[in-house]
mmCIF file of C-alpha atoms in Angstrom:
data_model
loop_
_atom_site.group_PDB
_atom_site.id
_atom_site.type_symbol
_atom_site.label_atom_id
_atom_site.label_comp_id
_atom_site.label_asym_id
_atom_site.label_seq_id
_atom_site.Cartn_x
_atom_site.Cartn_y
_atom_site.Cartn_z
ATOM 1 C CA MET A 8 91.856 77.547 90.270
ATOM 2 C CA LYS A 9 89.224 80.110 91.102
ATOM 3 C CA VAL A 10 89.881 83.241 93.175
ATOM 4 C CA ALA A 11 86.947 85.078 94.751
ATOM 5 C CA VAL A 12 86.947 88.802 95.535
ATOM 6 C CA VAL A 13 83.934 90.082 97.464
ATOM 7 C CA LYS A 14 82.718 93.340 98.949
ATOM 8 C CA GLU A 15 84.193 94.298 102.302
ATOM 9 C CA ARG A 16 81.276 94.410 104.710
ATOM 10 C CA ARG A 17 82.862 95.634 107.926
ATOM 11 C CA ALA A 18 82.161 99.221 108.959
ATOM 12 C CA HIS A 19 84.494 101.982 107.750
ATOM 13 C CA GLU A 20 86.064 99.768 105.087
ATOM 14 C CA ARG A 21 86.207 101.157 101.539
ATOM 15 C CA ARG A 22 89.130 99.122 100.234
ATOM 16 C CA VAL A 23 88.912 96.008 98.091
ATOM 17 C CA ALA A 24 91.331 93.079 97.918
ATOM 18 C CA ALA A 25 91.902 93.289 94.147
ATOM 19 C CA SER A 26 92.339 95.885 91.432
ATOM 20 C CA PRO A 27 92.007 95.600 87.662
ATOM 21 C CA ASP A 28 95.806 95.510 87.517
ATOM 22 C CA SER A 29 96.025 92.658 90.039
ATOM 23 C CA VAL A 30 93.341 90.710 88.148
ATOM 24 C CA LYS A 31 95.612 90.751 85.085
ATOM 25 C CA ARG A 32 98.533 89.616 87.211
ATOM 26 C CA MET A 33 96.492 86.774 88.712
ATOM 27 C CA ALA A 34 95.532 85.649 85.232
ATOM 28 C CA GLY A 35 99.244 85.452 84.533
ATOM 29 C CA LEU A 36 99.510 82.964 87.397
ATOM 30 C CA GLY A 37 96.860 80.802 85.739
ATOM 31 C CA LEU A 38 94.056 81.867 88.093
ATOM 32 C CA GLU A 39 90.425 82.621 87.261
ATOM 33 C CA VAL A 40 88.987 85.589 89.173
ATOM 34 C CA ALA A 41 85.354 86.138 90.153
ATOM 35 C CA VAL A 42 84.506 89.596 91.506
ATOM 36 C CA GLU A 43 81.261 90.417 93.308
ATOM 37 C CA SER A 44 79.476 93.263 91.549
ATOM 38 C CA GLY A 45 80.236 96.561 93.280
ATOM 39 C CA ALA A 46 83.171 95.169 95.260
ATOM 40 C CA GLY A 47 85.491 97.923 94.063
ATOM 41 C CA GLU A 48 82.986 100.764 93.848
ATOM 42 C CA ALA A 49 84.092 102.549 97.036
ATOM 43 C CA ALA A 50 87.714 102.381 95.855
ATOM 44 C CA GLY A 51 86.896 103.751 92.415
ATOM 45 C CA PHE A 52 87.199 100.429 90.530
ATOM 46 C CA THR A 53 84.156 99.770 88.359
ATOM 47 C CA ASP A 54 82.758 96.397 87.376
ATOM 48 C CA ALA A 55 83.563 97.306 83.783
ATOM 49 C CA ALA A 56 87.231 97.852 84.649
ATOM 50 C CA PHE A 57 87.414 94.492 86.410
ATOM 51 C CA ALA A 58 85.687 92.789 83.488
ATOM 52 C CA ALA A 59 88.055 94.401 80.998
ATOM 53 C CA ALA A 60 90.960 93.027 83.023
ATOM 54 C CA GLY A 61 89.564 89.508 82.682
ATOM 55 C CA ALA A 62 87.465 89.013 85.829
ATOM 56 C CA ALA A 63 84.031 87.414 85.833
ATOM 57 C CA ILE A 64 81.548 89.813 87.457
ATOM 58 C CA VAL A 65 78.917 87.992 89.531
ATOM 59 C CA PRO A 66 75.845 89.476 91.248
ATOM 60 C CA ASP A 67 76.613 88.527 94.843
ATOM 61 C CA ALA A 68 79.196 87.034 97.185
ATOM 62 C CA ALA A 69 77.510 83.628 97.375
ATOM 63 C CA ILE A 70 77.921 83.117 93.634
ATOM 64 C CA ALA A 71 81.492 84.415 93.686
ATOM 65 C CA LEU A 72 82.337 81.828 96.330
ATOM 66 C CA ILE A 73 80.840 78.813 94.533
ATOM 67 C CA ASP A 74 83.748 76.404 94.012
ATOM 68 C CA ALA A 75 86.238 79.131 94.960
ATOM 69 C CA ASP A 76 89.677 77.842 95.920
ATOM 70 C CA ILE A 77 91.025 81.160 97.234
ATOM 71 C CA LEU A 78 89.221 84.043 98.942
ATOM 72 C CA LEU A 79 91.010 87.396 99.047
ATOM 73 C CA LYS A 80 89.937 89.778 101.795
ATOM 74 C CA VAL A 81 91.024 93.052 103.330
ATOM 75 C CA GLN A 82 89.301 92.713 106.700
ATOM 76 C CA ARG A 83 88.621 89.418 108.459
ATOM 77 C CA PRO A 84 85.327 87.742 107.435
ATOM 78 C CA LEU A 85 82.157 88.480 109.365
ATOM 79 C CA LEU A 86 81.133 85.611 111.612
ATOM 80 C CA ALA A 87 77.579 84.628 112.532
ATOM 81 C CA GLY A 88 75.975 87.436 114.526
ATOM 82 C CA GLU A 89 78.503 90.088 113.466
ATOM 83 C CA GLY A 90 76.708 91.454 110.446
ATOM 84 C CA GLU A 91 74.282 90.919 107.606
ATOM 85 C CA ARG A 92 75.687 87.479 106.790
ATOM 86 C CA ASP A 93 78.078 84.828 108.048
ATOM 87 C CA GLU A 94 80.922 85.093 105.543
ATOM 88 C CA LEU A 95 82.227 81.639 106.473
ATOM 89 C CA ALA A 96 78.941 79.972 105.538
ATOM 90 C CA GLY A 97 79.214 78.003 102.336
ATOM 91 C CA LEU A 98 83.004 78.086 102.104
ATOM 92 C CA LYS A 99 84.339 74.704 101.105
ATOM 93 C CA PRO A 100 86.870 72.968 103.374
ATOM 94 C CA GLY A 101 90.386 73.559 102.144
ATOM 95 C CA LEU A 102 89.622 77.012 100.740
ATOM 96 C CA VAL A 103 92.551 79.408 101.173
ATOM 97 C CA LEU A 104 91.601 82.603 103.011
ATOM 98 C CA ILE A 105 94.088 85.486 102.764
ATOM 99 C CA GLY A 106 93.705 88.863 104.452
ATOM 100 C CA LEU A 107 94.387 91.081 107.459
ATOM 101 C CA LEU A 108 92.937 88.618 109.953
ATOM 102 C CA GLN A 109 94.221 90.086 113.267
ATOM 103 C CA PRO A 110 94.813 86.680 114.869
ATOM 104 C CA GLN A 111 96.075 87.924 118.226
ATOM 105 C CA GLN A 112 93.185 90.318 118.698
ATOM 106 C CA TYR A 113 90.490 87.833 117.602
ATOM 107 C CA PRO A 114 91.545 84.271 118.517
ATOM 108 C CA ALA A 115 87.944 83.015 118.436
ATOM 109 C CA ALA A 116 87.789 83.887 114.737
ATOM 110 C CA ILE A 117 90.911 81.821 114.100
ATOM 111 C CA ASP A 118 89.287 78.868 115.834
ATOM 112 C CA ALA A 119 86.289 79.363 113.546
ATOM 113 C CA TYR A 120 88.518 79.206 110.463
ATOM 114 C CA ALA A 121 90.005 75.960 111.724
ATOM 115 C CA ALA A 122 86.552 74.529 112.460
ATOM 116 C CA ALA A 123 85.474 75.419 108.924
ATOM 117 C CA GLY A 124 88.467 73.562 107.520
ATOM 118 C CA LEU A 125 89.992 76.688 105.972
ATOM 119 C CA THR A 126 93.651 77.229 105.162
ATOM 120 C CA SER A 127 94.081 80.791 106.383
ATOM 121 C CA PHE A 128 96.926 83.283 106.063
ATOM 122 C CA ALA A 129 97.303 86.533 108.034
ATOM 123 C CA MET A 130 99.220 89.022 105.921
ATOM 124 C CA GLU A 131 100.187 91.168 108.901
ATOM 125 C CA LEU A 132 102.379 88.330 110.198
ATOM 126 C CA LEU A 133 104.833 88.496 107.305
ATOM 127 C CA PRO A 134 108.433 88.300 108.510
ATOM 128 C CA ARG A 135 110.565 91.364 107.891
ATOM 129 C CA ILE A 136 112.930 89.845 105.341
ATOM 130 C CA THR A 137 114.027 91.023 101.908
ATOM 131 C CA ARG A 138 112.114 88.299 100.093
ATOM 132 C CA ALA A 139 108.842 89.437 101.669
ATOM 133 C CA GLN A 140 109.121 93.143 100.855
ATOM 134 C CA ALA A 141 106.782 92.997 97.849
ATOM 135 C CA MET A 142 104.157 91.336 100.080
ATOM 136 C CA ASP A 143 104.488 93.751 103.028
ATOM 137 C CA VAL A 144 100.938 94.971 103.574
ATOM 138 C CA LEU A 145 101.817 96.724 106.825
ATOM 139 C CA SER A 146 104.278 98.979 105.062
ATOM 140 C CA SER A 147 102.088 99.712 102.050
ATOM 141 C CA GLN A 148 99.105 100.667 104.204
ATOM 142 C CA ALA A 149 101.055 102.483 106.935
ATOM 143 C CA ASN A 150 102.807 104.568 104.300
ATOM 144 C CA LEU A 151 99.474 105.940 103.102
ATOM 145 C CA ALA A 152 98.229 106.362 106.674
ATOM 146 C CA GLY A 153 101.216 108.584 107.496
ATOM 147 C CA TYR A 154 100.543 110.736 104.468
ATOM 148 C CA LYS A 155 96.831 111.026 105.192
ATOM 149 C CA ALA A 156 97.460 111.883 108.856
ATOM 150 C CA VAL A 157 99.316 115.031 107.842
ATOM 151 C CA ILE A 158 96.637 115.973 105.291
ATOM 152 C CA ASP A 159 93.933 115.495 107.942
ATOM 153 C CA ALA A 160 95.926 117.617 110.384
ATOM 154 C CA ALA A 161 96.377 120.370 107.797
ATOM 155 C CA GLU A 162 92.630 120.367 107.160
ATOM 156 C CA GLU A 163 91.831 120.907 110.842
ATOM 157 C CA PHE A 164 94.725 123.299 111.520
ATOM 158 C CA ASN A 165 93.535 126.901 111.252
ATOM 159 C CA ARG A 166 96.832 128.135 109.841
ATOM 160 C CA ALA A 167 99.168 127.534 106.897
ATOM 161 C CA PHE A 168 101.993 124.997 107.125
ATOM 162 C CA PRO A 169 104.760 126.801 105.166
ATOM 163 C CA MET A 170 106.428 130.073 106.051
ATOM 164 C CA MET A 171 105.043 132.811 103.805
ATOM 165 C CA MET A 172 106.589 136.238 103.300
ATOM 166 C CA THR A 173 104.017 138.735 102.060
ATOM 167 C CA ALA A 174 103.694 142.498 101.812
ATOM 168 C CA ALA A 175 101.350 142.309 104.775
ATOM 169 C CA GLY A 176 103.872 140.461 106.912
ATOM 170 C CA THR A 177 105.452 137.060 107.473
ATOM 171 C CA ILE A 178 103.545 133.902 108.388
ATOM 172 C CA LYS A 179 105.618 131.561 110.513
ATOM 173 C CA ALA A 180 106.006 127.925 109.463
ATOM 174 C CA ALA A 181 104.018 125.381 111.446
ATOM 175 C CA ARG A 182 105.983 123.141 113.797
ATOM 176 C CA VAL A 183 105.147 119.446 113.517
ATOM 177 C CA LEU A 184 106.203 116.683 115.906
ATOM 178 C CA VAL A 185 105.960 113.077 114.712
ATOM 179 C CA MET A 186 105.957 110.448 117.460
ATOM 180 C CA GLY A 187 107.017 107.047 116.165
ATOM 181 C CA ALA A 188 109.322 106.929 113.146
ATOM 182 C CA GLY A 189 108.141 103.721 111.529
ATOM 183 C CA VAL A 190 106.760 103.611 107.992
ATOM 184 C CA ALA A 191 103.779 105.808 108.881
ATOM 185 C CA GLY A 192 105.928 108.214 110.852
ATOM 186 C CA LEU A 193 108.577 108.590 108.169
ATOM 187 C CA GLN A 194 105.944 109.290 105.526
ATOM 188 C CA ALA A 195 104.323 111.816 107.871
ATOM 189 C CA ILE A 196 107.695 113.546 108.239
ATOM 190 C CA ALA A 197 108.219 113.637 104.479
ATOM 191 C CA THR A 198 104.695 114.940 103.829
ATOM 192 C CA ALA A 199 104.878 117.633 106.508
ATOM 193 C CA ARG A 200 108.252 118.739 105.133
ATOM 194 C CA ARG A 201 106.803 118.949 101.615
ATOM 195 C CA LEU A 202 104.080 121.215 102.980
ATOM 196 C CA GLY A 203 106.757 123.502 104.400
ATOM 197 C CA ALA A 204 106.532 122.672 108.107
ATOM 198 C CA ILE A 205 109.452 122.573 110.542
ATOM 199 C CA VAL A 206 109.484 118.924 111.617
ATOM 200 C CA SER A 207 110.925 117.012 114.553
ATOM 201 C CA ALA A 208 110.408 113.385 115.525
ATOM 202 C CA THR A 209 110.962 110.924 118.318
ATOM 203 C CA ASP A 210 111.168 107.133 118.459
ATOM 204 C CA VAL A 211 112.318 104.561 121.010
ATOM 205 C CA ARG A 212 114.710 102.975 118.482
ATOM 206 C CA ALA A 213 118.141 104.522 118.056
ATOM 207 C CA ALA A 214 118.235 103.378 114.413
ATOM 208 C CA ALA A 215 115.401 105.779 113.608
ATOM 209 C CA LYS A 216 117.608 108.829 114.212
ATOM 210 C CA GLU A 217 119.460 108.521 110.905
ATOM 211 C CA GLN A 218 116.235 107.927 108.961
ATOM 212 C CA VAL A 219 114.540 110.938 110.533
ATOM 213 C CA GLU A 220 117.471 113.252 109.881
ATOM 214 C CA SER A 221 117.799 112.026 106.280
ATOM 215 C CA LEU A 222 114.319 113.466 105.676
ATOM 216 C CA GLY A 223 115.334 116.855 106.993
ATOM 217 C CA ALA A 224 113.723 116.578 110.439
ATOM 218 C CA SER A 225 115.391 116.888 113.823
ATOM 219 C CA PHE A 226 115.437 113.875 116.143
ATOM 220 C CA ILE A 227 114.472 114.191 119.805
ATOM 221 C CA THR A 228 116.599 111.759 121.799
ATOM 222 C CA VAL A 229 115.512 110.542 125.223
ATOM 223 C CA ASP A 230 118.190 107.963 126.044
ATOM 224 C CA GLU A 231 120.422 106.696 123.243
ATOM 225 C CA GLU A 232 121.807 103.804 125.290
ATOM 226 C CA ALA A 233 118.339 102.489 126.181
ATOM 227 C CA ALA A 234 117.152 103.022 122.619
ATOM 228 C CA ARG A 235 119.780 100.646 121.250
ATOM 229 C CA GLY A 236 117.850 97.753 122.842
ATOM 230 C CA ALA A 237 114.411 99.013 121.832
ATOM 231 C CA GLU A 238 114.082 97.000 118.644
ATOM 232 C CA THR A 239 113.085 93.373 118.101
ATOM 233 C CA ALA A 240 114.992 91.059 115.792
ATOM 234 C CA GLY A 241 112.228 91.668 113.241
ATOM 235 C CA GLY A 242 112.753 95.435 113.283
ATOM 236 C CA TYR A 243 109.713 96.357 115.384
ATOM 237 C CA ALA A 244 109.610 98.470 118.530
ATOM 238 C CA ARG A 245 109.645 96.865 121.957
ATOM 239 C CA GLU A 246 107.675 98.206 124.895
ATOM 240 C CA MET A 247 109.973 100.363 127.009
ATOM 241 C CA SER A 248 110.322 100.502 130.791
ATOM 242 C CA ALA A 249 108.159 102.754 132.936
ATOM 243 C CA ASP A 250 111.211 104.895 133.730
ATOM 244 C CA TYR A 251 112.020 105.375 130.038
ATOM 245 C CA GLN A 252 108.402 106.262 129.290
ATOM 246 C CA ARG A 253 108.439 108.829 132.115
ATOM 247 C CA ARG A 254 111.603 110.475 130.795
ATOM 248 C CA GLN A 255 110.198 110.392 127.283
ATOM 249 C CA ARG A 256 107.063 112.220 128.424
ATOM 250 C CA GLU A 257 109.191 114.888 130.127
ATOM 251 C CA LYS A 258 111.262 115.430 126.983
ATOM 252 C CA VAL A 259 108.187 115.528 124.772
ATOM 253 C CA ALA A 260 106.329 117.870 127.142
ATOM 254 C CA GLU A 261 109.146 120.356 126.690
ATOM 255 C CA ALA A 262 108.894 120.097 122.883
ATOM 256 C CA LEU A 263 105.086 120.365 122.904
ATOM 257 C CA ARG A 264 105.190 123.926 124.180
ATOM 258 C CA ARG A 265 106.508 125.020 120.783
ATOM 259 C CA THR A 266 104.593 122.479 118.643
ATOM 260 C CA ASP A 267 101.509 123.156 116.514
ATOM 261 C CA VAL A 268 100.753 119.666 115.150
ATOM 262 C CA VAL A 269 101.513 116.230 116.583
ATOM 263 C CA ILE A 270 101.239 112.995 114.594
ATOM 264 C CA CYS A 271 101.215 109.918 116.863
ATOM 265 C CA THR A 272 101.984 106.569 115.175
ATOM 266 C CA ALA A 273 103.450 104.374 117.935
ATOM 267 C CA LEU A 274 102.302 100.752 118.141
ATOM 268 C CA ILE A 275 103.693 97.834 120.150
ATOM 269 C CA PRO A 276 103.383 94.438 118.433
ATOM 270 C CA GLY A 277 100.546 92.439 119.928
ATOM 271 C CA ARG A 278 99.950 94.935 122.731
ATOM 272 C CA ARG A 279 97.834 97.964 123.552
ATOM 273 C CA ALA A 280 99.288 101.125 122.064
ATOM 274 C CA PRO A 281 101.482 103.065 124.525
ATOM 275 C CA VAL A 282 100.171 106.363 125.873
ATOM 276 C CA LEU A 283 102.565 109.053 124.657
ATOM 277 C CA LEU A 284 100.554 112.173 125.439
ATOM 278 C CA SER A 285 98.761 112.518 128.765
ATOM 279 C CA GLU A 286 95.860 114.885 129.349
ATOM 280 C CA ALA A 287 98.232 117.139 131.290
ATOM 281 C CA MET A 288 100.628 117.283 128.316
ATOM 282 C CA VAL A 289 97.811 118.088 125.914
ATOM 283 C CA ALA A 290 96.615 120.812 128.282
ATOM 284 C CA GLU A 291 99.993 122.543 127.881
ATOM 285 C CA MET A 292 99.570 122.884 124.103
ATOM 286 C CA ALA A 293 98.417 126.156 122.553
ATOM 287 C CA PRO A 294 94.778 126.606 121.508
ATOM 288 C CA GLY A 295 94.283 125.640 117.873
ATOM 289 C CA SER A 296 96.929 122.912 117.989
ATOM 290 C CA VAL A 297 96.086 119.588 116.321
ATOM 291 C CA ILE A 298 96.941 116.011 117.287
ATOM 292 C CA VAL A 299 96.382 112.995 115.027
ATOM 293 C CA ASP A 300 96.236 109.653 116.865
ATOM 294 C CA LEU A 301 96.886 106.920 114.289
ATOM 295 C CA ALA A 302 96.918 104.340 117.093
ATOM 296 C CA VAL A 303 93.398 105.147 118.272
ATOM 297 C CA GLU A 304 92.041 101.722 117.245
ATOM 298 C CA ALA A 305 94.704 100.004 119.369
ATOM 299 C CA GLY A 306 93.831 101.965 122.499
ATOM 300 C CA GLY A 307 95.387 105.261 121.464
ATOM 301 C CA ASN A 308 98.638 107.134 121.990
ATOM 302 C CA VAL A 309 96.750 110.148 123.366
ATOM 303 C CA GLU A 310 94.681 110.358 126.518
ATOM 304 C CA GLY A 311 91.297 111.742 125.540
ATOM 305 C CA SER A 312 91.317 110.527 121.935
ATOM 306 C CA ARG A 313 88.167 108.709 120.855
ATOM 307 C CA ALA A 314 87.913 106.242 118.003
ATOM 308 C CA GLY A 315 86.054 107.694 115.033
ATOM 309 C CA GLU A 316 85.813 111.203 116.463
ATOM 310 C CA ILE A 317 87.520 114.594 116.440
ATOM 311 C CA VAL A 318 87.658 115.765 120.050
ATOM 312 C CA THR A 319 88.230 119.384 121.033
ATOM 313 C CA THR A 320 89.720 119.744 124.506
ATOM 314 C CA ALA A 321 88.894 122.438 127.045
ATOM 315 C CA ASN A 322 91.989 124.385 125.976
ATOM 316 C CA GLY A 323 91.063 124.242 122.279
ATOM 317 C CA VAL A 324 93.295 121.407 121.059
ATOM 318 C CA LYS A 325 91.799 119.120 118.421
ATOM 319 C CA ILE A 326 92.519 115.380 118.729
ATOM 320 C CA ILE A 327 91.760 113.477 115.514
ATOM 321 C CA GLY A 328 90.900 109.796 115.912
ATOM 322 C CA HIS A 329 89.775 108.689 112.464
ATOM 323 C CA LEU A 330 89.140 104.968 112.017
ATOM 324 C CA ASN A 331 90.861 102.889 109.342
ATOM 325 C CA VAL A 332 92.946 105.696 107.913
ATOM 326 C CA PRO A 333 94.288 103.735 104.892
ATOM 327 C CA SER A 334 90.685 103.206 103.823
ATOM 328 C CA ARG A 335 90.344 107.000 103.603
ATOM 329 C CA ILE A 336 92.610 106.757 100.530
ATOM 330 C CA ALA A 337 90.808 103.680 99.241
ATOM 331 C CA ALA A 338 91.963 103.705 95.619
ATOM 332 C CA ASP A 339 95.696 103.805 96.295
ATOM 333 C CA ALA A 340 95.434 101.637 99.407
ATOM 334 C CA SER A 341 93.547 98.973 97.450
ATOM 335 C CA GLN A 342 95.980 99.159 94.544
ATOM 336 C CA LEU A 343 99.000 98.595 96.791
ATOM 337 C CA TYR A 344 97.285 95.955 98.936
ATOM 338 C CA ALA A 345 96.206 94.040 95.833
ATOM 339 C CA ARG A 346 99.785 94.005 94.555
ATOM 340 C CA ASN A 347 100.957 92.709 97.937
ATOM 341 C CA LEU A 348 98.454 89.851 97.654
ATOM 342 C CA VAL A 349 99.511 88.973 94.109
ATOM 343 C CA ALA A 350 103.129 88.774 95.264
ATOM 344 C CA PHE A 351 102.025 86.429 98.055
ATOM 345 C CA LEU A 352 99.993 84.294 95.661
ATOM 346 C CA GLY A 353 103.139 83.849 93.598
ATOM 347 C CA LEU A 354 104.611 82.102 96.641
ATOM 348 C CA ILE A 355 101.782 79.600 97.194
ATOM 349 C CA VAL A 356 100.626 78.976 93.603
ATOM 350 C CA GLY A 357 102.795 76.728 91.469
ATOM 351 C CA GLN A 358 103.687 77.172 87.808
ATOM 352 C CA ASP A 359 100.864 74.781 86.912
ATOM 353 C CA GLY A 360 98.318 77.136 88.499
ATOM 354 C CA ASN A 361 97.620 74.833 91.450
ATOM 355 C CA LEU A 362 98.303 75.392 95.152
ATOM 356 C CA ALA A 363 101.864 74.639 96.203
ATOM 357 C CA ILE A 364 101.956 75.520 99.903
ATOM 358 C CA ASN A 365 105.300 74.707 101.510
ATOM 359 C CA PRO A 366 104.847 74.886 105.310
ATOM 360 C CA GLU A 367 108.626 74.939 105.769
ATOM 361 C CA ASP A 368 108.999 78.173 103.807
ATOM 362 C CA GLU A 369 109.832 81.024 106.206
ATOM 363 C CA ILE A 370 107.083 83.295 104.904
ATOM 364 C CA VAL A 371 104.429 80.565 104.771
ATOM 365 C CA LYS A 372 105.298 79.350 108.274
ATOM 366 C CA ALA A 373 104.987 82.856 109.733
ATOM 367 C CA THR A 374 101.650 83.710 108.089
ATOM 368 C CA LEU A 375 99.822 80.366 108.024
ATOM 369 C CA LEU A 376 97.177 80.310 110.773
ATOM 370 C CA THR A 377 95.039 77.245 110.164
ATOM 371 C CA ARG A 378 95.210 74.129 108.040
ATOM 372 C CA ASP A 379 93.454 70.744 108.008
ATOM 373 C CA GLY A 380 91.110 71.766 110.820
ATOM 374 C CA ALA A 381 93.794 72.944 113.245
ATOM 375 C CA VAL A 382 95.495 76.155 114.357
ATOM 376 C CA VAL A 383 99.100 75.711 113.238
ATOM 377 C CA ASN A 384 100.784 79.099 113.666
ATOM 378 C CA PRO A 385 103.636 78.963 116.219
ATOM 379 C CA ALA A 386 102.858 82.467 117.522
ATOM 380 C CA LEU A 387 99.311 81.351 118.379
ATOM 381 C CA THR A 388 100.183 77.952 119.787
ATOM 382 C CA GLY A 389 102.758 79.384 122.207
ATOM 383 C CA ALA A 390 105.803 78.150 120.323
ATOM 384 C CA ALA A 391 107.063 81.603 119.453
ATOM 385 C CA GLU A 392 107.540 84.904 121.227
ATOM 386 C CA SER A 393 104.483 87.058 120.519
ATOM 387 C CA ALA A 394 106.557 90.207 120.816
ATOM 388 C CA ALA A 395 107.992 89.494 117.395
ATOM 389 C CA THR A 396 104.577 89.599 115.774
ATOM 390 C CA PRO A 397 103.746 92.893 114.022
ATOM 391 C CA VAL A 398 100.451 94.747 114.075
ATOM 392 C CA PRO A 399 99.120 97.102 111.397
ATOM 393 C CA GLY A 400 100.990 100.388 111.396
ATOM 394 C CA GLY A 401 103.716 99.199 113.767
ATOM 395 C CA GLY A 402 107.418 99.002 113.137
ATOM 396 C CA PRO A 403 109.567 100.860 110.666
#
C-alpha cells in the first residue's frame, strides 16, 4: 500500500505528518511512502533525509497522491475555495485520510469527506485509554505548547526568571501562575520551575492538585468539593457553573496581584474556551507583566487577547496570542506527531501490509469519521455525548 505525505498548506503550519524516522517505521509495516518535495523543509527535514529513510520524493502533491491508499496530514485538507488548491480533488474513493480534522468545529468538511468516499480518522478523538497512549497526538503537541508558552513569556518578560544574588544586590524570582493543569499546563509548570520561577497553578479538577504539587508548584484551590465532579470519564475538564467561575475569578484576582507571568491553557471539549481573566483582572496586574493565552484560537481564556498578536494593554501588560504554538517548535512537534501516526497505522494495517480496519475496536470507533460515503462517528451523529470529545490542548 502507498502512503502519501504532502506539504501542509494552511496558514501558520510548519509541521509535517512524517519524519525520516517514521518513514523507516512505515516501511517496517510493509508500506511504501511518497513524500512531496519540500514537505518537511519548514520542520528541518530535507528531501535527502526522507529519501535516505526509504521514501520516494515526488515533485508535487498531485503525483504523491496518484494511487495513494493513505494520506497523512497534520491540518485538515483545504477544500475548494479555501486556498491554492482543493486537496480533496483527485483522491480516490476509499482512501484513508488521517489527521487533526477538527470534526466538531468544521462539520461541512466532514460531509465533504463522506461525499468524496474517503475513510477519515480524526486523531484528536482518540479515547483516553492505556492502549492509545502511543497515538495520543493531543498530549504530544500540548506538551510542546506548554514548554513554548513559558519560553515565549520569558522572551517578552523584561526581567529574569530565577532569583539571582549578586554583589550589586538580589534579583527576586519571577512569580508564574499556570491556569489549567492539563498536559500543556503541567509542562509549563515544569519549564517555569526549571527557569527558576516561583510557580503556582489552578485547575477545576481536584485530581490536578497532586500532579501540580509533585512538580514543586503550589495549587490554588477554589472549591475542592465542586472540583471532584469537574472531570469527564475520559479525563477531560467539564465546564463549571457560573457560580464556580465567579469564585474562581475572585481567587485568581487575589493571586494576580503578586504574579508576573500567567500561562492560560484551559479548554473545554467541544466548546468555546472559558474566560479566566477579565479585562478588570488584567488591569490589576503590574506593568510589565506577561500573559500567554494558549486557548486564543478557541476563543481565548483572556479578555483582550487577539489571535496571532501580542497585545499591550493600557496598564502595560502584554497578552501573547500566538497561533498554532506546537508549529513554533516544528521539528520536535513533527517528530512526535509522526510517531503518533505510525502507532495508529499499526492498528489499522494488518501484518500483510493491507488495511485491516475493525470498526468495533474502541480506538477505531472513536476516531473513524466517515466510511463508504457516510458519516459514521457516534459523536457526530448524536449517539454519544459530545462533552466527552477532546479538543487540541484540552485535558490532562
